[in-house]
PDB file of C-alpha atoms in Angstrom:
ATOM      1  CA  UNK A 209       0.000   0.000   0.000  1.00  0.00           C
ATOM      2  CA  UNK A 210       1.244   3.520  -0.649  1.00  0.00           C
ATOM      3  CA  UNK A 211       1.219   5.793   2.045  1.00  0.00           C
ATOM      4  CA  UNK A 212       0.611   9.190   1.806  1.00  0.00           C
ATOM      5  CA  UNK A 213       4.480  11.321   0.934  1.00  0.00           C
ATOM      6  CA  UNK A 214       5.799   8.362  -0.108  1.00  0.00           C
ATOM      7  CA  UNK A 215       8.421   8.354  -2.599  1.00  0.00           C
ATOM      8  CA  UNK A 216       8.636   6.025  -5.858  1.00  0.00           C
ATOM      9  CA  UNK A 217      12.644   6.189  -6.219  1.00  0.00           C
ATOM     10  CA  UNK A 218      12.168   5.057 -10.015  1.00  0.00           C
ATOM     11  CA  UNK A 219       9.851   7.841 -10.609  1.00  0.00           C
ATOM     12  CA  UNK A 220      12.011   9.661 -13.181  1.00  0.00           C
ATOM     13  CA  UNK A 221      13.214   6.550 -15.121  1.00  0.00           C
ATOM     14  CA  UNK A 222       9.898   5.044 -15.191  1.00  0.00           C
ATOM     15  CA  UNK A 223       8.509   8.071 -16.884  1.00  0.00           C
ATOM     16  CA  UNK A 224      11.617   8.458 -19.241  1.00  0.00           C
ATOM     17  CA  UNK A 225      10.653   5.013 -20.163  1.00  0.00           C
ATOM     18  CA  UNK A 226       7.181   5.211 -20.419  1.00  0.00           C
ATOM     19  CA  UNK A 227       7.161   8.988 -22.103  1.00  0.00           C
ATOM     20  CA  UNK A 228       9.440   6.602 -24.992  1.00  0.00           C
ATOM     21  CA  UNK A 229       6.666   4.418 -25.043  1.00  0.00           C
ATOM     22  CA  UNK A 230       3.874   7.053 -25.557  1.00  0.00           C
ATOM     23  CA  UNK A 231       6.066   8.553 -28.488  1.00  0.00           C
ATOM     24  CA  UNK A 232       6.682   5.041 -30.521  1.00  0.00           C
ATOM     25  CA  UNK A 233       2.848   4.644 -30.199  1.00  0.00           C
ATOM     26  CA  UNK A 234       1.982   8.283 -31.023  1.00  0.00           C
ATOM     27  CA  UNK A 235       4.283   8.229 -34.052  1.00  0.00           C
ATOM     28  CA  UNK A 236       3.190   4.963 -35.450  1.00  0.00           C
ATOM     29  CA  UNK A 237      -0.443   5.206 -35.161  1.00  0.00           C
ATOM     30  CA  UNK A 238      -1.204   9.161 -35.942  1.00  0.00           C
ATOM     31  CA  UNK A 239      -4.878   9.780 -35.838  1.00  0.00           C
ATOM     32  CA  UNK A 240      -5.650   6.795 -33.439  1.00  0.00           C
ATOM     33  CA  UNK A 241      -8.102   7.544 -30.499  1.00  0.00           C
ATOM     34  CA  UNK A 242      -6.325   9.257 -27.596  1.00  0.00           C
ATOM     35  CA  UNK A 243      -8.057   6.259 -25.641  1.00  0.00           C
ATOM     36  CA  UNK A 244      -6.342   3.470 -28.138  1.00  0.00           C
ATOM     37  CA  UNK A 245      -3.027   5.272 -27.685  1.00  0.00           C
ATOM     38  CA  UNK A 246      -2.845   4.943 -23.926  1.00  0.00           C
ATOM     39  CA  UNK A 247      -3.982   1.175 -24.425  1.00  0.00           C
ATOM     40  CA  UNK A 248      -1.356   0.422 -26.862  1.00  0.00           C
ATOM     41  CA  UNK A 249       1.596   2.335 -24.343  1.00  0.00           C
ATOM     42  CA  UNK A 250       0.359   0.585 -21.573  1.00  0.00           C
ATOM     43  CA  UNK A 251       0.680  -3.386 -23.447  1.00  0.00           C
ATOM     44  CA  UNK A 252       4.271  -2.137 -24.569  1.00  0.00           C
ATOM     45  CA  UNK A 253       7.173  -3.373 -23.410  1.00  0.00           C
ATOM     46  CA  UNK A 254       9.328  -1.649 -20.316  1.00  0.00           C
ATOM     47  CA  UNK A 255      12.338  -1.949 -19.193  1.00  0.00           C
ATOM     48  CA  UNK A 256      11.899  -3.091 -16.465  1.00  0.00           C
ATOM     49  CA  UNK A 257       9.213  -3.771 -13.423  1.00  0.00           C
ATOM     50  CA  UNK A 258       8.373  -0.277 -12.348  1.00  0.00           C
ATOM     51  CA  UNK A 259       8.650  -1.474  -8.403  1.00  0.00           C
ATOM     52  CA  UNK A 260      11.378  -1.788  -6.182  1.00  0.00           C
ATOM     53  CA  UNK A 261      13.048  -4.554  -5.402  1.00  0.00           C
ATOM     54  CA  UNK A 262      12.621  -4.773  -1.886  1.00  0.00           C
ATOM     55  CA  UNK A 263       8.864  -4.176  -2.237  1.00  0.00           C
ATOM     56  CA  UNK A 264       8.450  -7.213  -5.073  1.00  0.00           C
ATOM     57  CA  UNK A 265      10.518  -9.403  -2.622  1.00  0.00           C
ATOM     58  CA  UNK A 266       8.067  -8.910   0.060  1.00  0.00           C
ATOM     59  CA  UNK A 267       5.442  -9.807  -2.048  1.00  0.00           C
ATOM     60  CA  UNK A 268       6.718 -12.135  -3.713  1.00  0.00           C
ATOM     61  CA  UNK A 269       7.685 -13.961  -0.426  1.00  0.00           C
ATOM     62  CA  UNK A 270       3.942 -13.398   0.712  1.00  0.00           C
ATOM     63  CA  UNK A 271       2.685 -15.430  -2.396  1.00  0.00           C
ATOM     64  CA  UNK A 272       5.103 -18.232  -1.262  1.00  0.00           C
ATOM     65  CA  UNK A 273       2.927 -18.472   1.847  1.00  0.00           C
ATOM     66  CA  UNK A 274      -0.057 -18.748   0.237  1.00  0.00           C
ATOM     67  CA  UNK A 275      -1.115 -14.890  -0.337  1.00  0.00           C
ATOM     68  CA  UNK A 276      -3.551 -14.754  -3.489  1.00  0.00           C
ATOM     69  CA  UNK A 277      -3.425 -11.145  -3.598  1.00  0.00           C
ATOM     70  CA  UNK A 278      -7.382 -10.559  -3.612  1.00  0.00           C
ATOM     71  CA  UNK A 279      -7.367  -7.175  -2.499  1.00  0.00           C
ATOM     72  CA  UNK A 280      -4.584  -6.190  -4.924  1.00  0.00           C
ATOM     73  CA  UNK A 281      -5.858  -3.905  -7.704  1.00  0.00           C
ATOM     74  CA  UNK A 282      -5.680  -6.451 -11.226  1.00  0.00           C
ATOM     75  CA  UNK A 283      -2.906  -5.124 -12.899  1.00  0.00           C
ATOM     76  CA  UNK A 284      -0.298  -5.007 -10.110  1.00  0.00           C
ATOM     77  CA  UNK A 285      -1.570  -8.390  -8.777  1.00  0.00           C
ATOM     78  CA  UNK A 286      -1.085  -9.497 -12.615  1.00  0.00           C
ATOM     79  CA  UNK A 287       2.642  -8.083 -12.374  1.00  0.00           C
ATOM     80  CA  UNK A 288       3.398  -9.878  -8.740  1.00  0.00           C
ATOM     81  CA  UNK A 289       2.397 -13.111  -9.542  1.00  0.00           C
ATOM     82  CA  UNK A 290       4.450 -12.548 -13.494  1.00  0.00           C
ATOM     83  CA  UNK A 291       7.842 -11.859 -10.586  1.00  0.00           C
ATOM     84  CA  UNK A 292       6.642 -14.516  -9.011  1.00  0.00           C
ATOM     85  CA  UNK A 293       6.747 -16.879 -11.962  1.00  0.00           C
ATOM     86  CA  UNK A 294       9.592 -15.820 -13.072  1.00  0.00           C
ATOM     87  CA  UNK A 295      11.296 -15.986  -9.346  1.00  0.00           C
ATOM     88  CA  UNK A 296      10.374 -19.770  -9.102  1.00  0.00           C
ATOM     89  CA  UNK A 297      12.000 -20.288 -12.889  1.00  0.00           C
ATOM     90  CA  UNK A 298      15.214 -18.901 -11.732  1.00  0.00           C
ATOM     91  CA  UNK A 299      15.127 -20.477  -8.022  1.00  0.00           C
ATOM     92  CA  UNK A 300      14.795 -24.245  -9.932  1.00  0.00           C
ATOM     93  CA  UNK A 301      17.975 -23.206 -12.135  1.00  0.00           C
ATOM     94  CA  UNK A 302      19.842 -21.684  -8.637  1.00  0.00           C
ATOM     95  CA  UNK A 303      17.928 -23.844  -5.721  1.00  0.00           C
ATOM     96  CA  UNK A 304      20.535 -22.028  -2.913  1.00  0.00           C
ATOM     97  CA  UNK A 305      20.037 -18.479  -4.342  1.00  0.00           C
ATOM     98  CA  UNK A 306      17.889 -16.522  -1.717  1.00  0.00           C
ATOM     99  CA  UNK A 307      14.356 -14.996  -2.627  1.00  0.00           C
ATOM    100  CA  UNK A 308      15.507 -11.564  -2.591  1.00  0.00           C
ATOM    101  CA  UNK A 309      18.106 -12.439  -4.720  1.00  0.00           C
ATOM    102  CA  UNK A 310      16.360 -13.675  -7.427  1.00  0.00           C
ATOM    103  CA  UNK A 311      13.507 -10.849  -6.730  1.00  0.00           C
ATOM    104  CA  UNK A 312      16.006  -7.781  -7.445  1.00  0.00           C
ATOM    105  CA  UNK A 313      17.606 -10.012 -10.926  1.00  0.00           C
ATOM    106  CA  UNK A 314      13.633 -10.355 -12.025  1.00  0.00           C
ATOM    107  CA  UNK A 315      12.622  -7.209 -11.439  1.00  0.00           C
ATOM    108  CA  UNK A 316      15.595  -5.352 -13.000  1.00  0.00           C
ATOM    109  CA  UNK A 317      14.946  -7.266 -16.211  1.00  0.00           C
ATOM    110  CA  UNK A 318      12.647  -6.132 -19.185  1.00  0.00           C
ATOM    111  CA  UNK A 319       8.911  -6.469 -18.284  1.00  0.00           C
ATOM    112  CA  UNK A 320       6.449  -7.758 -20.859  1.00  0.00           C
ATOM    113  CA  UNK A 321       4.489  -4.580 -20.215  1.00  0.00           C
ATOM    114  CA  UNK A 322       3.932  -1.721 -18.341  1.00  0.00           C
ATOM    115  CA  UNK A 323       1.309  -3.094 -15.811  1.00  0.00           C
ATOM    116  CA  UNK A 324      -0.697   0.576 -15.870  1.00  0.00           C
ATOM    117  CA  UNK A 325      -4.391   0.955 -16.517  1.00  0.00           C
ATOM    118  CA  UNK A 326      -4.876   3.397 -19.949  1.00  0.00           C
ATOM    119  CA  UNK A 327      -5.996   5.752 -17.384  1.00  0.00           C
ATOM    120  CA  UNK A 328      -2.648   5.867 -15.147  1.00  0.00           C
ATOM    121  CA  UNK A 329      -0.968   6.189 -18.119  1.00  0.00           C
ATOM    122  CA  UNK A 330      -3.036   9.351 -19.194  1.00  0.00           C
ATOM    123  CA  UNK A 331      -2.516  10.758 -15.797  1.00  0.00           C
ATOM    124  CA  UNK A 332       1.245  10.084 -15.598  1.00  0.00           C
ATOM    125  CA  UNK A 333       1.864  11.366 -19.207  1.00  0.00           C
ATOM    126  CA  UNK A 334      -0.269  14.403 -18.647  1.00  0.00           C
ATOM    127  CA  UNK A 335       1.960  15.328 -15.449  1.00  0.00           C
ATOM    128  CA  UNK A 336       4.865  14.937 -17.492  1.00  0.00           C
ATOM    129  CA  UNK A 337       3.862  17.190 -20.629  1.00  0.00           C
ATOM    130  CA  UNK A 338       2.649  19.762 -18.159  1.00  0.00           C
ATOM    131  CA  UNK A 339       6.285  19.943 -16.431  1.00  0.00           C
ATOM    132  CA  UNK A 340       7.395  20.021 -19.689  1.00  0.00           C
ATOM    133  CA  UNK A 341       5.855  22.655 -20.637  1.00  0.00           C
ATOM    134  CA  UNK A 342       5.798  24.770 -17.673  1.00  0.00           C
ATOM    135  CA  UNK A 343       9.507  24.407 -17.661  1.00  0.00           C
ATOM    136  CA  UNK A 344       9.799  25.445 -21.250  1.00  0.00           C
ATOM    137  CA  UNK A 345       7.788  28.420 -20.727  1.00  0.00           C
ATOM    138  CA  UNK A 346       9.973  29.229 -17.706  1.00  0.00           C
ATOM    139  CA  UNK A 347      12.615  29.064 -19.444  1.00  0.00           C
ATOM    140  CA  UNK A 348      11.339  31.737 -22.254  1.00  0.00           C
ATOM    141  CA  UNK A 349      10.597  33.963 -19.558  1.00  0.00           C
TER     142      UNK A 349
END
């Protein structure tokens, strides 16, 4: 759960990544519904799982003991258990490797999406283009 001033310490490359998302999308499909845009960004490729490691190793180790993640909203619970599969892959190749070991090599590697709804996408993008822009103008001033 995310508390209130908490800090996402991938915020920046997260956005970097997804903003290069947004822009393959946008270029390729000009004149595409703003809606179909955001869906197509969000089913692309990242770099990476957008959570930190120590956060997906908790989980991860939760799902171990039987957590189904219920009251998990779909998407991240869709991510977790994707960590988790892939955590249990590696741990059969490495059996002594710890969980948290395994955790932070799975989550630094590429994810098979970005695991945002269309409309956290919008809302992150939006934030982004308005710095953007406010910073642009500032810088005119």
């Amino acid at each position: 759960m995310k508390y209130v001033g908490s800090y996402f310490a991938y915020e920046q490359a997260r956005n970097s990544d997804l903003m290069r998302a947004y822009e393959t999308v946008f270029n390729a499909h000009r004149g595409a519904k703003k809606e179909e845009i955001y869906k197509m960004v969000v089913e692309m490729p990242s770099s990476r799982f957008w959570v930190s490691e120590e956060r997906a190793a908790t989980i991860v180790l939760n799902i171990i003991k039987g957590d189904k993640l219920e009251s998990m909203k779909p998407k991240k619970r869709l991510m977790y258990f994707e960590i988790y599969r892939r955590v249990m892959e590696a741990k059969k190749k490495n059996p002594d490797a710890p969980i948290s070991y395994l955790t932070f090599d799975v989550v630094s590697s590429p994810a098979p999406q970005f695991y945002l709804t269309p409309q956290s996408a919008k809302t992150i993008i939006s934030k982004i283009k308005r710095k953007w822009y406010e910073a642009r103008k500032q810088s005119r001033a």
